[in-house]
Amino acid sequence: MNIYGWKDILRPIRDGFRHYFPTPDTGPTPEERRRQQKLDTAKGFTYFDTFNQLEDWTTEASDPIQRSNTPLLLRPGPVGGEQSANVLLCHDYGGNYHTYESSQGVGVDETSYSCEYLQFVNTFVYFSHKLVCVPPPSWTNTLHRNGVKVLGTFLVEPALRENNRMLENSSVVNTEGLQLHFPFASKLAAIAEHYGFDGWLINIEKPFDNSEWDLNLLVSFLNQLRSTMGAESKVIWYDALTVSNKIVYQNSLTVANLPMAQGCDGILTNYCWTEDKAVESRAFAQQHDFPSESVYFGVDVWAQNSSKLSNPRVTYPEKGGGGTHTGIAVSKLAETGLSVGIFAPAWSFEHFATQRRAVEHAMWDGDPFTEDLDCTCDGRPHGGRSDSGVQEVHPYPITRSARQYPAGSESFFYTDFSRAFALHGPELEDVYGGKKVHSQVGAQSVLPHSVHRQVAPDQGHKLGRSLHGEILDQPSRLAVYYEPKGITHPLRLFTVDMPADGTLQVKMSYKNYLVSGNVTLGLRIGSKYSFVDLGDGSGRMETVQLLLRNHLPDCLPENPRLSELSLSMKGGDTMNNHGLSIEIFELSIAPLETPHLSSTIVNIRVENQGKDEEEHRRLVWDFQDQSLGLSHSLLRHLPYSQLTGPFSYFSIDIDGDNVGRAYATEFILCNVLVDKMRDAGAKCRVIGVGFDGQRVQSGRVDLRV
C-alpha cells in the first residue's frame, strides 16, 4: 500500500524519498503532452520535456506572449546591517504552470501565491518537472520590475533516458584556439536571452553512463553556458550529482561538488544540513577562494509538517524547522556568512485550507495569528493561538535576517500599487468566466513592506500603531488609516537609495481625506528628515511634484542620499467614519529631465491565429517610438524594453471597459469579446503605459469580426 501523497512524490529536489520510489512514466502520453504544450503556449508558458524538443527549438517558433518584456531593474547595494543573508526562492508549487500565472489576466476563485516580499529576495528560481523549465513571463515581468533575477530550471530526472545527450559536443576553433562546443549549452543561453530571464538552476538527478562520464566535460559545459550568457546572468548548481558521477546529497559545499560550483556562479545545497556543516562550508569556500555568499544552503519549508511518514523531511533546525520557523535557518546562515535557498515558498497557499496569507505574514514578518490554523498536521507544529488564547509571535521571521534591497534603482522608482490579484466590476464578470477576482501576476508593482501591521515597527512589544495601510483595487492604490491614539509613529512606505543632489524629483498622486489635521510626506536624507505638508483634505485627486534640492535638511554631509519615504499624520479628523486618511495612487522618483512619452499606437486590427483546437483571435497593433532620437543620457534612467520600447504594458479598452493588460503588441480575445465584435462590432482603444506611468492612447477604432 502506497502511503505517500502526491505532494510528496512531486518534489524530487526536496522530498527525501527519491531513492525509494520507482520511476515508471505513469503520466500523460507523449501525444497528450504535446497537445497540452500547445494549449499552454496560449497562456504564455514555455517548457521542453525532451532533448529533441530542446534541439528543435528556434526563436521563430516562439509566440510574442511567451516572452518577458520588462528589463531587469538594477538595484543599488543592500541596506541594513552586515549580518544578513541573500535569499533565493525555489518556487515549486504543485508542479507549477498554473492558469493563474498566464500572461493575460484570468478569472480565479481565490487569490494564490505571488510573493509580496521581493525587496528581501535576491534570486527567484521557477521550478517544474520538465527537462527545461522557462519562467512564465508574468513572473519575470514582476520580478524584474522589483530588481530580482529570475532563473529557469534545467532538470535531469531519473526517468529521463537520454541524459548523456546533455554533454554532446564538437571541436571548434576560435580566438582562444581549439575549444569544445556544447550545442545544448548554447541552446539554454539562447532561450534565456530570447524569453528575457537571467539564468539557470542546473539540477542533475541522474548519473551519466559510466562509460561516457567525464567531469571535465561537465565543467566545460557549465563554463560555456555561464560565459555565453554574460556577466549579468546567473547559473547555479544544485547539490545532487557529485564528481564521482553519483547522486549523493552533500548538504554542504565539499570536494564532491566544488568543481561544479566553481563552473557556475553559485551552488544550492540540499536542505538536510547542520550548523557544523554550514560553518565548515564557509571555511571550505574561503580556502578555495569561492565567495561564501554564493553558497545557498537549502531550507525545506514543508519539513515542518507533521505526518505519519516513517521517514519525514528534516531541515534546519532538526526539530520544528521549515514552515513558520524558516526564519531560524535564515538567521543562522546570516550569522555564518552564507546565503539561503528557500524551497517551496508557496507552502502557506498549498498546505492550508484557510488563513494562507496570515501564515505567509507569520513566516516572513512574525505577525501573530488571530485564530487556530486549519491544516491536516498532527499537533500544532506551525504555532497559532496558545491554549490560553494569547496570540503567538514568531521571533525569527525571514525578514529579520534576510538581506534587504532598496526599492527602485539608483535614479528611478515607480509604483502604482497593483497586486497580483484584483477585483473587477460586474460588467467584466463574463470576460473573466463569471469570476469576481482575476489574476494579474505580471502586473504586481513595487509594494510597500508591512504597512498592514498595526504594531510599531521599532518596538519589541505589542503596541497599537496609529497608522496602517491596505492595498486596494478598482483602481489600485494604497489606503492609509489614521487612529489617533498614543504616540504617532511614521508609516514607512519605501526604503530607497538615491542621490539627493538635485537631479531627481518625487511625484505623488493622492486623495487626502484628513481635515483640520496635518499629513506630511517624509523624506529621509542622510540621517535627517524633511517633511512636506500635503495640504488640507479635499477628497479630490491631487498631484504633488517635489524637487529634492528644495527639501534638503540643514547640515547635510557631502553627496547626501535619499533613503526613505514615509507618511506622518497629526491631529484632525477624517471625512469618513472608518479612519481613511489618504489614498496614494502613484508614486515615482525620476530624473528632472525625464522626456515626455511621445510614441504613438497605430494599426489596431484583429487577426486569426492557430488552427483546430488552438484557433483563436487576437487584437494586434503597432507602435512608433519617437523617443529614439533622444540622447542616450536622457533615456538611460528609465527602463526600455526590446519588445515594447518605452511601454511597460498596454491597457485594452473595448466599448469603454478595461478588459486587461498586454505585455506584447498582441492580446488574445476571449469568446465573449469575439462574440461582441461579431454581433454588433466594438469600439477598441489601446493605451500604452510607460515604465514611469505616463500614458499614450490610440484613437478609438471600430472593429468587427
XYZ file of C-alpha atoms in Angstrom:
705
model
C 0.000 0.000 0.000
C 1.390 3.407 -1.003
C 1.149 5.741 1.993
C 2.740 8.706 0.214
C 0.622 11.574 -1.100
C 1.042 13.225 -4.483
C 2.533 16.351 -2.906
C 5.383 14.240 -1.557
C 6.007 12.496 -4.871
C 6.030 15.770 -6.806
C 9.210 17.111 -5.223
C 12.375 15.414 -6.481
C 14.578 18.256 -5.234
C 13.498 18.055 -1.629
C 11.212 15.122 -0.916
C 13.840 12.951 0.756
C 12.409 9.743 -0.801
C 13.851 9.862 -4.307
C 15.745 6.613 -3.992
C 12.677 4.783 -2.561
C 10.314 5.409 -5.462
C 10.193 3.539 -8.748
C 10.310 5.791 -11.783
C 7.797 4.454 -14.318
C 6.188 7.109 -16.508
C 2.552 6.891 -15.457
C 1.708 10.420 -16.569
C 0.178 11.672 -19.813
C 1.120 10.044 -23.102
C 3.572 11.845 -25.392
C 0.677 12.916 -27.618
C -1.253 14.272 -24.630
C 1.847 16.161 -23.525
C 2.272 17.725 -26.970
C -1.380 18.775 -27.028
C -1.113 20.329 -23.576
C 2.087 22.081 -24.584
C 0.276 23.770 -27.481
C -2.577 24.847 -25.217
C -0.083 26.191 -22.684
C 1.533 28.329 -25.373
C -1.624 30.471 -25.396
C -1.091 31.059 -21.665
C 2.471 32.247 -22.298
C 4.143 29.085 -20.963
C 7.294 27.559 -22.457
C 8.887 24.248 -21.465
C 10.529 21.210 -23.042
C 10.203 17.578 -21.981
C 12.882 16.013 -24.199
C 16.260 16.773 -25.706
C 14.700 16.508 -29.162
C 12.297 19.332 -28.326
C 15.173 21.398 -26.973
C 17.278 20.681 -30.051
C 14.438 21.667 -32.420
C 13.675 24.981 -30.710
C 14.211 28.185 -32.673
C 13.349 31.780 -31.899
C 10.897 31.784 -34.797
C 8.853 29.063 -33.086
C 8.021 31.236 -30.081
C 4.901 33.308 -29.520
C 5.241 37.005 -28.530
C 3.122 36.422 -25.420
C 5.671 33.837 -24.194
C 8.363 36.498 -23.821
C 9.003 38.843 -20.924
C 9.136 42.498 -21.944
C 10.418 44.025 -18.686
C 14.187 44.536 -18.349
C 15.873 43.767 -15.046
C 15.932 46.875 -12.861
C 19.447 47.327 -11.484
C 19.245 47.726 -7.724
C 21.721 49.635 -5.581
C 23.537 47.644 -2.912
C 21.734 46.171 0.099
C 20.640 48.243 3.073
C 20.789 47.470 6.772
C 23.320 45.646 8.891
C 26.160 43.408 7.850
C 24.700 40.206 9.315
C 22.086 39.290 6.724
C 21.673 36.516 4.172
C 20.865 36.729 0.487
C 17.607 34.888 -0.177
C 16.979 32.617 -3.157
C 13.425 31.329 -3.596
C 12.978 27.991 -5.382
C 9.325 28.232 -6.378
C 7.865 24.718 -6.656
C 4.094 24.959 -6.268
C 2.228 21.771 -7.174
C 4.157 21.304 -10.422
C 3.692 24.970 -11.436
C 2.475 26.365 -14.778
C -0.872 27.192 -13.211
C -3.506 29.030 -15.226
C -3.398 31.976 -12.823
C 0.212 32.589 -13.954
C -0.883 33.209 -17.558
C 0.444 36.185 -19.492
C -3.045 37.686 -19.544
C -5.350 38.001 -16.568
C -7.792 35.154 -15.961
C -10.733 34.776 -13.599
C -9.969 32.860 -10.398
C -11.949 31.624 -7.416
C -9.401 32.863 -4.885
C -6.025 34.525 -4.636
C -2.863 32.449 -4.708
C 0.873 32.838 -4.247
C 2.625 35.866 -5.691
C 5.340 36.818 -3.128
C 4.980 40.363 -1.825
C 8.398 40.418 -0.123
C 10.539 40.947 -3.192
C 12.803 43.603 -1.622
C 14.102 40.739 0.536
C 14.689 38.375 -2.404
C 17.916 38.221 -4.386
C 17.132 35.405 -6.844
C 13.957 33.558 -7.863
C 14.044 30.064 -9.416
C 10.946 28.814 -11.219
C 10.843 25.024 -10.867
C 8.722 22.432 -12.624
C 9.100 18.782 -13.576
C 10.286 19.450 -17.104
C 13.659 18.955 -18.715
C 13.730 22.676 -19.463
C 11.527 24.969 -17.419
C 11.212 28.572 -18.666
C 9.730 31.009 -16.125
C 6.334 32.360 -17.251
C 6.724 35.944 -18.497
C 4.193 37.095 -15.912
C 6.639 36.147 -13.159
C 9.676 37.526 -14.980
C 7.989 40.885 -15.593
C 7.070 41.344 -11.934
C 10.407 40.107 -10.606
C 12.414 42.297 -12.985
C 10.265 45.302 -12.049
C 11.360 44.661 -8.460
C 15.035 44.087 -9.288
C 15.040 40.297 -8.712
C 16.973 37.949 -11.002
C 14.900 35.094 -12.449
C 16.252 31.631 -13.237
C 14.735 28.772 -15.173
C 15.456 25.135 -14.318
C 17.332 22.511 -16.309
C 16.297 19.260 -14.622
C 17.532 15.755 -15.451
C 15.289 13.341 -13.530
C 15.838 9.595 -13.069
C 13.162 8.693 -15.635
C 14.905 10.593 -18.446
C 16.558 8.117 -20.807
C 18.763 10.448 -22.835
C 20.652 12.324 -20.147
C 24.013 11.631 -21.830
C 22.936 13.922 -24.681
C 23.456 16.906 -22.410
C 27.235 16.716 -22.937
C 27.225 16.220 -26.711
C 29.990 18.384 -28.134
C 32.190 19.164 -31.089
C 35.556 20.844 -31.533
C 35.683 24.402 -32.852
C 38.495 26.858 -33.447
C 38.142 30.403 -32.119
C 40.414 33.211 -30.942
C 41.412 31.106 -27.935
C 42.392 28.125 -30.057
C 40.745 24.716 -30.216
C 37.684 24.635 -27.959
C 34.846 22.265 -27.187
C 31.386 23.475 -28.170
C 28.258 22.174 -26.403
C 25.128 22.723 -28.528
C 22.744 22.330 -25.594
C 24.625 24.915 -23.527
C 24.215 27.309 -26.445
C 20.505 26.475 -26.635
C 19.971 27.199 -22.948
C 21.767 30.537 -23.239
C 19.744 31.486 -26.321
C 16.469 30.517 -24.642
C 17.210 32.700 -21.615
C 18.101 35.658 -23.809
C 15.062 35.260 -26.066
C 12.478 34.833 -23.308
C 14.063 37.532 -21.178
C 15.197 35.824 -17.957
C 18.562 35.740 -16.247
C 19.964 32.232 -15.960
C 19.541 28.634 -14.859
C 19.458 26.262 -11.938
C 21.239 23.120 -13.158
C 19.820 20.097 -11.320
C 21.190 16.706 -12.408
C 19.342 13.948 -10.507
C 20.573 11.015 -12.623
C 24.166 9.821 -13.126
C 25.630 9.720 -16.614
C 26.633 6.393 -18.128
C 29.952 5.496 -16.538
C 31.400 4.674 -19.947
C 30.805 8.291 -21.025
C 31.384 10.106 -17.736
C 33.982 12.855 -17.811
C 33.996 15.514 -15.093
C 35.978 17.876 -17.301
C 33.253 17.734 -19.951
C 30.580 18.675 -17.424
C 32.623 21.586 -16.071
C 33.327 22.754 -19.632
C 29.582 22.641 -20.365
C 28.922 24.832 -17.317
C 31.721 27.236 -18.225
C 30.354 27.659 -21.747
C 26.814 28.247 -20.504
C 28.000 30.813 -17.995
C 30.295 32.695 -20.377
C 27.765 32.710 -23.230
C 25.081 34.238 -21.030
C 27.306 37.109 -19.898
C 28.370 38.789 -16.684
C 24.884 39.871 -15.543
C 23.481 36.332 -15.734
C 23.495 33.686 -13.019
C 23.992 29.912 -13.238
C 23.577 27.882 -10.044
C 24.477 24.235 -9.484
C 22.200 22.029 -7.388
C 23.780 19.692 -4.837
C 22.922 16.267 -6.301
C 25.449 14.835 -8.774
C 28.995 14.521 -7.395
C 32.419 14.397 -9.035
C 32.264 10.585 -8.800
C 29.135 10.555 -11.023
C 26.838 9.549 -8.173
C 23.738 11.154 -6.688
C 24.859 11.852 -3.125
C 23.426 14.961 -1.481
C 26.251 16.672 0.369
C 24.070 19.203 2.209
C 27.090 21.500 2.096
C 29.954 22.659 -0.108
C 32.526 19.851 -0.310
C 35.219 18.417 -2.562
C 32.437 16.314 -4.121
C 30.629 19.317 -5.633
C 33.189 22.149 -5.617
C 34.277 21.796 -9.296
C 30.673 22.161 -10.484
C 30.060 25.097 -8.140
C 33.202 26.778 -9.488
C 31.935 26.231 -13.026
C 28.796 28.171 -12.070
C 28.049 31.371 -10.168
C 26.939 29.531 -7.053
C 25.606 26.331 -5.524
C 22.271 25.492 -3.908
C 22.734 22.731 -1.359
C 20.253 20.127 -0.256
C 18.303 21.002 2.893
C 19.420 18.372 5.492
C 22.308 20.351 6.950
C 23.562 21.151 10.422
C 25.229 24.185 11.932
C 28.577 22.389 11.762
C 28.149 21.781 8.025
C 27.379 25.461 7.498
C 30.473 26.599 9.409
C 32.655 24.042 7.609
C 31.282 25.126 4.224
C 32.148 28.758 4.845
C 35.702 27.815 5.806
C 35.966 25.479 2.803
C 34.704 28.212 0.456
C 37.246 30.705 1.790
C 40.008 28.122 1.485
C 39.224 27.736 -2.228
C 38.512 31.431 -2.959
C 34.849 30.694 -3.583
C 32.522 33.525 -2.458
C 30.693 32.356 0.661
C 27.654 34.434 -0.341
C 27.401 32.270 -3.468
C 26.755 29.208 -1.294
C 22.982 28.933 -0.833
C 22.015 26.473 1.892
C 18.636 24.883 1.219
C 15.713 25.071 3.645
C 12.642 22.892 3.075
C 9.533 24.806 4.135
C 7.462 21.584 4.028
C 9.653 19.918 6.667
C 7.609 21.474 9.479
C 4.549 19.410 8.560
C 3.872 16.556 10.980
C 2.666 13.286 9.491
C 2.847 9.529 9.942
C 5.568 9.095 7.325
C 8.300 6.768 8.539
C 10.972 8.984 7.033
C 9.742 12.573 7.398
C 11.586 15.500 5.907
C 14.173 17.166 8.092
C 15.647 20.612 7.622
C 17.435 23.099 9.875
C 16.745 23.198 12.773
C 16.190 19.456 13.055
C 13.219 19.880 15.382
C 10.468 22.117 14.006
C 12.468 23.532 11.100
C 10.850 24.919 7.976
C 7.348 26.364 7.782
C 6.797 29.248 10.159
C 10.298 28.605 11.562
C 12.066 29.062 8.221
C 13.489 32.310 9.550
C 15.510 30.407 12.172
C 17.603 28.883 9.389
C 17.877 32.258 7.642
C 19.156 33.781 10.887
C 21.743 31.032 11.375
C 23.018 31.346 7.799
C 23.214 35.134 8.107
C 25.259 34.661 11.276
C 27.514 32.188 9.452
C 28.012 34.413 6.406
C 26.225 32.189 3.875
C 23.113 32.624 1.726
C 19.826 30.730 1.899
C 17.731 28.911 -0.687
C 14.108 28.531 0.417
C 12.344 25.584 -1.216
C 8.590 25.948 -1.780
C 7.866 29.471 -0.503
C 4.220 28.993 -1.608
C 3.762 26.397 1.167
C 1.202 28.500 3.038
C -1.040 28.592 -0.051
C -0.604 24.903 -0.872
C -0.842 23.360 2.596
C -3.522 25.378 4.376
C -7.220 25.432 3.583
C -7.687 28.923 5.057
C -5.598 31.730 6.588
C -2.993 31.332 3.870
C -1.921 34.953 3.781
C -1.835 35.110 7.593
C 0.589 32.163 7.635
C 2.735 33.858 4.990
C 2.852 37.039 7.105
C 3.836 34.973 10.160
C 6.570 33.216 8.192
C 8.061 36.406 6.728
C 7.223 39.103 9.287
C 6.463 37.232 12.514
C 2.889 38.508 12.626
C 0.720 36.911 15.327
C -2.104 34.553 14.407
C -5.640 35.625 15.234
C -7.065 32.098 15.299
C -6.038 28.450 15.177
C -4.670 27.172 11.887
C -6.612 24.824 9.642
C -4.408 22.031 8.285
C -4.057 18.248 8.403
C -0.921 18.128 10.563
C -0.814 16.317 13.892
C -0.484 18.656 16.859
C 0.346 22.317 16.372
C 3.688 22.278 14.538
C 3.170 25.700 12.929
C 2.104 27.622 16.028
C -1.130 29.569 16.302
C -3.105 30.747 19.277
C -1.857 29.264 22.527
C -4.063 27.240 24.843
C -4.689 30.381 26.897
C -5.859 32.241 23.810
C -2.811 34.513 23.684
C -1.521 35.219 20.187
C 1.924 33.857 19.412
C 4.537 35.966 17.624
C 7.299 34.144 15.783
C 10.596 35.653 16.985
C 12.600 34.644 13.888
C 10.731 35.855 10.805
C 12.545 35.674 7.483
C 12.756 39.463 7.125
C 14.672 39.741 10.391
C 17.798 38.248 8.789
C 17.110 38.381 5.035
C 19.205 40.880 3.115
C 17.033 43.823 2.132
C 17.490 45.750 -1.088
C 16.223 49.256 -1.812
C 13.156 49.732 -3.970
C 13.948 51.168 -7.379
C 17.307 51.795 -8.988
C 19.936 54.480 -8.499
C 17.780 57.023 -10.339
C 14.316 55.548 -10.929
C 11.414 54.312 -8.835
C 7.750 53.855 -9.725
C 4.756 52.086 -8.229
C 1.035 52.100 -8.903
C 0.424 49.650 -6.011
C -1.002 46.913 -8.252
C -1.159 43.479 -6.671
C -1.126 40.119 -8.451
C -4.881 39.669 -7.956
C -7.661 42.220 -8.272
C -11.398 42.611 -8.092
C -13.348 43.809 -11.103
C -16.822 45.167 -11.649
C -19.866 43.100 -12.698
C -19.512 44.371 -16.274
C -16.353 42.234 -16.616
C -17.554 39.013 -14.998
C -18.359 37.448 -18.385
C -14.863 38.329 -19.629
C -13.386 36.566 -16.595
C -15.535 33.440 -16.757
C -18.094 34.566 -14.193
C -15.440 35.109 -11.503
C -15.288 38.179 -9.275
C -11.485 38.125 -8.968
C -8.858 37.943 -11.693
C -5.156 37.205 -11.636
C -2.587 39.649 -12.986
C 0.711 38.201 -11.786
C 2.700 40.212 -14.317
C 1.162 43.467 -13.066
C 2.374 43.278 -9.467
C 4.107 46.550 -8.756
C 6.710 47.507 -6.187
C 4.780 47.150 -2.926
C 5.443 48.671 0.496
C 6.563 46.295 3.212
C 4.439 45.645 6.295
C 2.176 48.697 6.095
C -0.646 46.346 7.138
C 0.901 45.714 10.541
C -0.752 47.510 13.410
C 2.308 47.377 15.655
C 5.041 49.934 15.992
C 7.913 48.890 13.695
C 10.606 49.803 16.203
C 9.068 48.277 19.324
C 9.599 44.752 20.592
C 6.260 44.561 22.373
C 2.696 44.761 21.164
C 1.790 48.415 20.802
C -1.073 49.824 18.808
C 0.026 51.993 15.903
C -1.965 54.982 14.753
C -1.147 54.478 11.065
C -1.537 51.374 8.963
C -2.146 50.736 5.287
C -4.031 48.425 2.968
C -3.634 47.779 -0.757
C -6.980 48.205 -2.550
C -8.010 47.952 -6.190
C -10.534 49.357 -8.668
C -8.233 51.282 -9.116
C -5.091 50.032 -7.388
C -3.976 52.261 -4.527
C -2.560 52.347 -1.016
C -5.170 53.348 1.565
C -3.760 54.667 4.848
C -5.867 54.695 8.018
C -5.371 57.009 10.983
C -6.391 56.172 14.530
C -5.428 58.968 16.950
C -4.051 57.173 19.987
C -0.821 57.450 21.887
C 2.401 58.157 20.061
C 2.136 58.565 16.309
C 4.785 56.522 14.507
C 5.569 57.430 10.888
C 4.419 54.856 8.361
C 7.414 53.820 6.308
C 6.400 53.425 2.677
C 9.636 52.536 0.898
C 13.341 52.198 1.542
C 15.355 53.610 -1.361
C 18.960 54.604 -2.051
C 19.169 57.559 -4.420
C 21.267 60.711 -4.739
C 19.729 63.848 -3.215
C 21.897 66.067 -5.413
C 19.150 67.965 -7.209
C 18.886 65.683 -10.236
C 15.730 63.835 -9.115
C 12.123 64.741 -8.400
C 9.402 62.966 -6.406
C 5.885 62.805 -7.827
C 2.831 61.508 -5.973
C -0.858 61.308 -6.929
C -3.204 61.066 -3.955
C -6.515 61.913 -2.302
C -6.307 63.496 1.151
C -9.283 62.937 3.463
C -7.809 64.369 6.685
C -9.423 67.681 7.686
C -8.191 70.121 10.337
C -5.093 67.998 10.707
C -1.706 67.570 9.132
C -0.499 64.962 6.610
C 3.158 65.061 5.624
C 5.374 63.117 3.264
C 8.644 62.352 4.999
C 11.914 62.298 3.063
C 14.862 60.842 4.946
C 18.032 62.383 3.563
C 21.218 61.374 5.292
C 20.303 60.953 8.949
C 17.672 63.710 8.922
C 14.077 64.086 7.799
C 12.446 66.696 5.632
C 8.642 66.862 5.892
C 6.431 68.092 3.060
C 2.926 69.250 4.000
C 0.312 67.711 1.690
C -2.274 70.380 2.473
C -5.838 70.246 3.728
C -8.043 67.302 2.894
C -10.358 67.811 -0.066
C -11.023 64.244 -1.167
C -10.065 65.241 -4.718
C -7.269 63.752 -6.792
C -4.133 65.853 -6.373
C -0.579 65.530 -7.626
C 2.467 66.906 -5.860
C 5.871 67.242 -7.547
C 8.881 67.833 -5.322
C 12.368 68.800 -6.392
C 14.617 67.095 -3.877
C 17.054 70.005 -3.898
C 14.303 72.228 -2.463
C 13.725 69.964 0.545
C 17.207 69.265 1.852
C 17.635 69.457 5.649
C 20.405 71.661 7.037
C 23.931 70.467 7.802
C 23.981 67.505 5.423
C 27.175 65.643 4.561
C 28.666 65.846 1.090
C 26.802 63.770 -1.523
C 23.642 63.181 0.553
C 21.373 60.230 -0.239
C 17.599 59.804 -0.065
C 16.969 56.618 1.918
C 13.296 56.552 2.904
C 9.790 57.734 2.023
C 7.230 57.802 4.825
C 3.905 59.308 5.888
C 3.104 61.110 9.124
C -0.161 62.479 10.482
C -1.072 64.697 13.359
C -4.444 65.699 14.785
C -7.638 66.274 12.856
C -10.494 64.078 11.715
C -11.158 62.174 8.533
C -14.031 62.720 6.103
C -15.325 59.225 6.833
C -16.128 57.095 9.855
C -13.550 54.358 9.247
C -10.362 56.387 9.620
C -9.339 56.514 5.942
C -6.993 59.492 5.834
C -5.204 59.329 2.496
C -5.103 57.195 -0.664
C -1.946 57.114 -2.776
C -2.415 56.052 -6.399
C 1.031 56.544 -7.909
C 4.446 57.372 -6.513
C 7.582 57.922 -8.563
C 11.122 59.236 -8.358
C 12.764 60.090 -11.667
C 15.294 62.497 -13.204
C 14.166 66.074 -13.760
C 14.802 65.814 -17.498
C 12.637 62.703 -17.997
C 11.222 63.111 -21.527
C 7.524 63.160 -22.264
C 6.303 59.867 -23.729
C 5.844 60.772 -27.401
C 5.193 57.409 -29.032
C 2.044 56.603 -30.980
C -0.066 53.439 -31.243
C -1.317 52.610 -34.726
C -2.751 49.909 -36.989
C -5.098 48.237 -34.490
C -6.620 45.121 -36.010
C -7.984 41.631 -35.319
C -6.078 38.583 -36.584
C -6.876 34.864 -36.628
C -4.136 32.659 -35.181
C -3.673 28.948 -34.549
C -5.697 26.129 -36.018
C -8.002 23.353 -34.892
C -8.497 23.442 -31.116
C -5.870 26.190 -30.724
C -7.586 28.565 -33.184
C -8.398 31.968 -31.687
C -8.478 35.688 -32.452
C -6.129 38.371 -31.247
C -6.162 42.119 -31.082
C -2.891 43.264 -32.668
C -1.307 46.724 -33.041
C 1.947 48.528 -33.778
C 3.697 51.432 -32.078
C 6.003 54.133 -33.357
C 8.612 55.344 -30.879
C 9.655 58.965 -31.407
C 11.977 58.836 -28.384
C 14.663 57.027 -30.375
C 16.065 60.385 -31.439
C 16.704 61.487 -27.863
C 20.162 61.328 -26.349
C 21.162 58.183 -24.515
C 21.704 60.201 -21.329
C 18.001 61.100 -21.246
C 16.836 57.534 -21.791
C 19.268 55.559 -19.651
C 17.495 56.393 -16.381
C 14.232 54.705 -17.383
C 13.675 51.052 -18.290
C 13.398 50.397 -22.017
C 12.072 47.157 -23.491
C 13.453 45.358 -26.525
C 9.892 44.229 -27.269
C 7.636 47.124 -26.298
C 10.047 50.061 -26.309
C 9.107 52.728 -23.740
C 5.921 50.900 -22.757
C 5.658 48.759 -19.633
C 2.327 47.367 -20.812
C -0.743 48.119 -22.904
C -4.201 48.539 -21.408
C -7.007 47.224 -23.625
C -10.267 49.179 -23.736
C -13.277 47.643 -25.513
C -16.551 49.574 -25.517
C -15.341 51.602 -22.562
C -14.374 48.608 -20.408
C -10.768 47.886 -19.432
C -10.605 44.186 -20.332
C -6.972 43.510 -19.465
C -3.283 44.231 -19.910
C -0.907 43.047 -22.614
C 2.879 42.826 -22.329
C 3.329 42.359 -26.063
C 1.683 44.058 -29.040
C -0.936 41.302 -29.081
C -3.902 40.437 -26.865
C -5.879 37.183 -27.031
C -9.609 37.883 -27.285
C -11.837 35.614 -25.211
C -15.022 34.220 -26.772
C -17.185 36.818 -25.014
C -15.260 39.664 -26.657
C -15.212 37.920 -30.040
C -18.982 37.442 -29.879
C -19.416 41.120 -29.043
C -17.365 42.092 -32.094
C -19.230 39.608 -34.254
C -22.729 40.709 -33.284
C -22.532 44.482 -33.257
C -18.887 45.401 -33.579
C -16.954 47.131 -30.828
C -15.034 50.323 -30.267
C -11.472 49.442 -29.293
C -8.673 51.539 -27.891
C -5.147 50.595 -26.806
C -3.460 52.672 -24.098
C 0.301 52.379 -23.815
C 1.596 52.857 -20.265
C 5.232 53.828 -19.793
C 7.505 52.410 -17.120
C 7.032 55.678 -15.203
C 3.236 55.677 -15.557
C 2.985 58.086 -18.493
C 0.175 57.175 -20.872
C -0.342 57.328 -24.619
C -3.691 56.257 -26.015
C -4.708 55.414 -29.530
C -7.840 56.719 -31.150
C -10.955 54.572 -30.914
C -11.239 52.032 -33.708
C -14.437 50.259 -34.754
C -13.733 46.538 -35.157
C -15.992 43.744 -36.346
C -15.198 40.068 -36.906
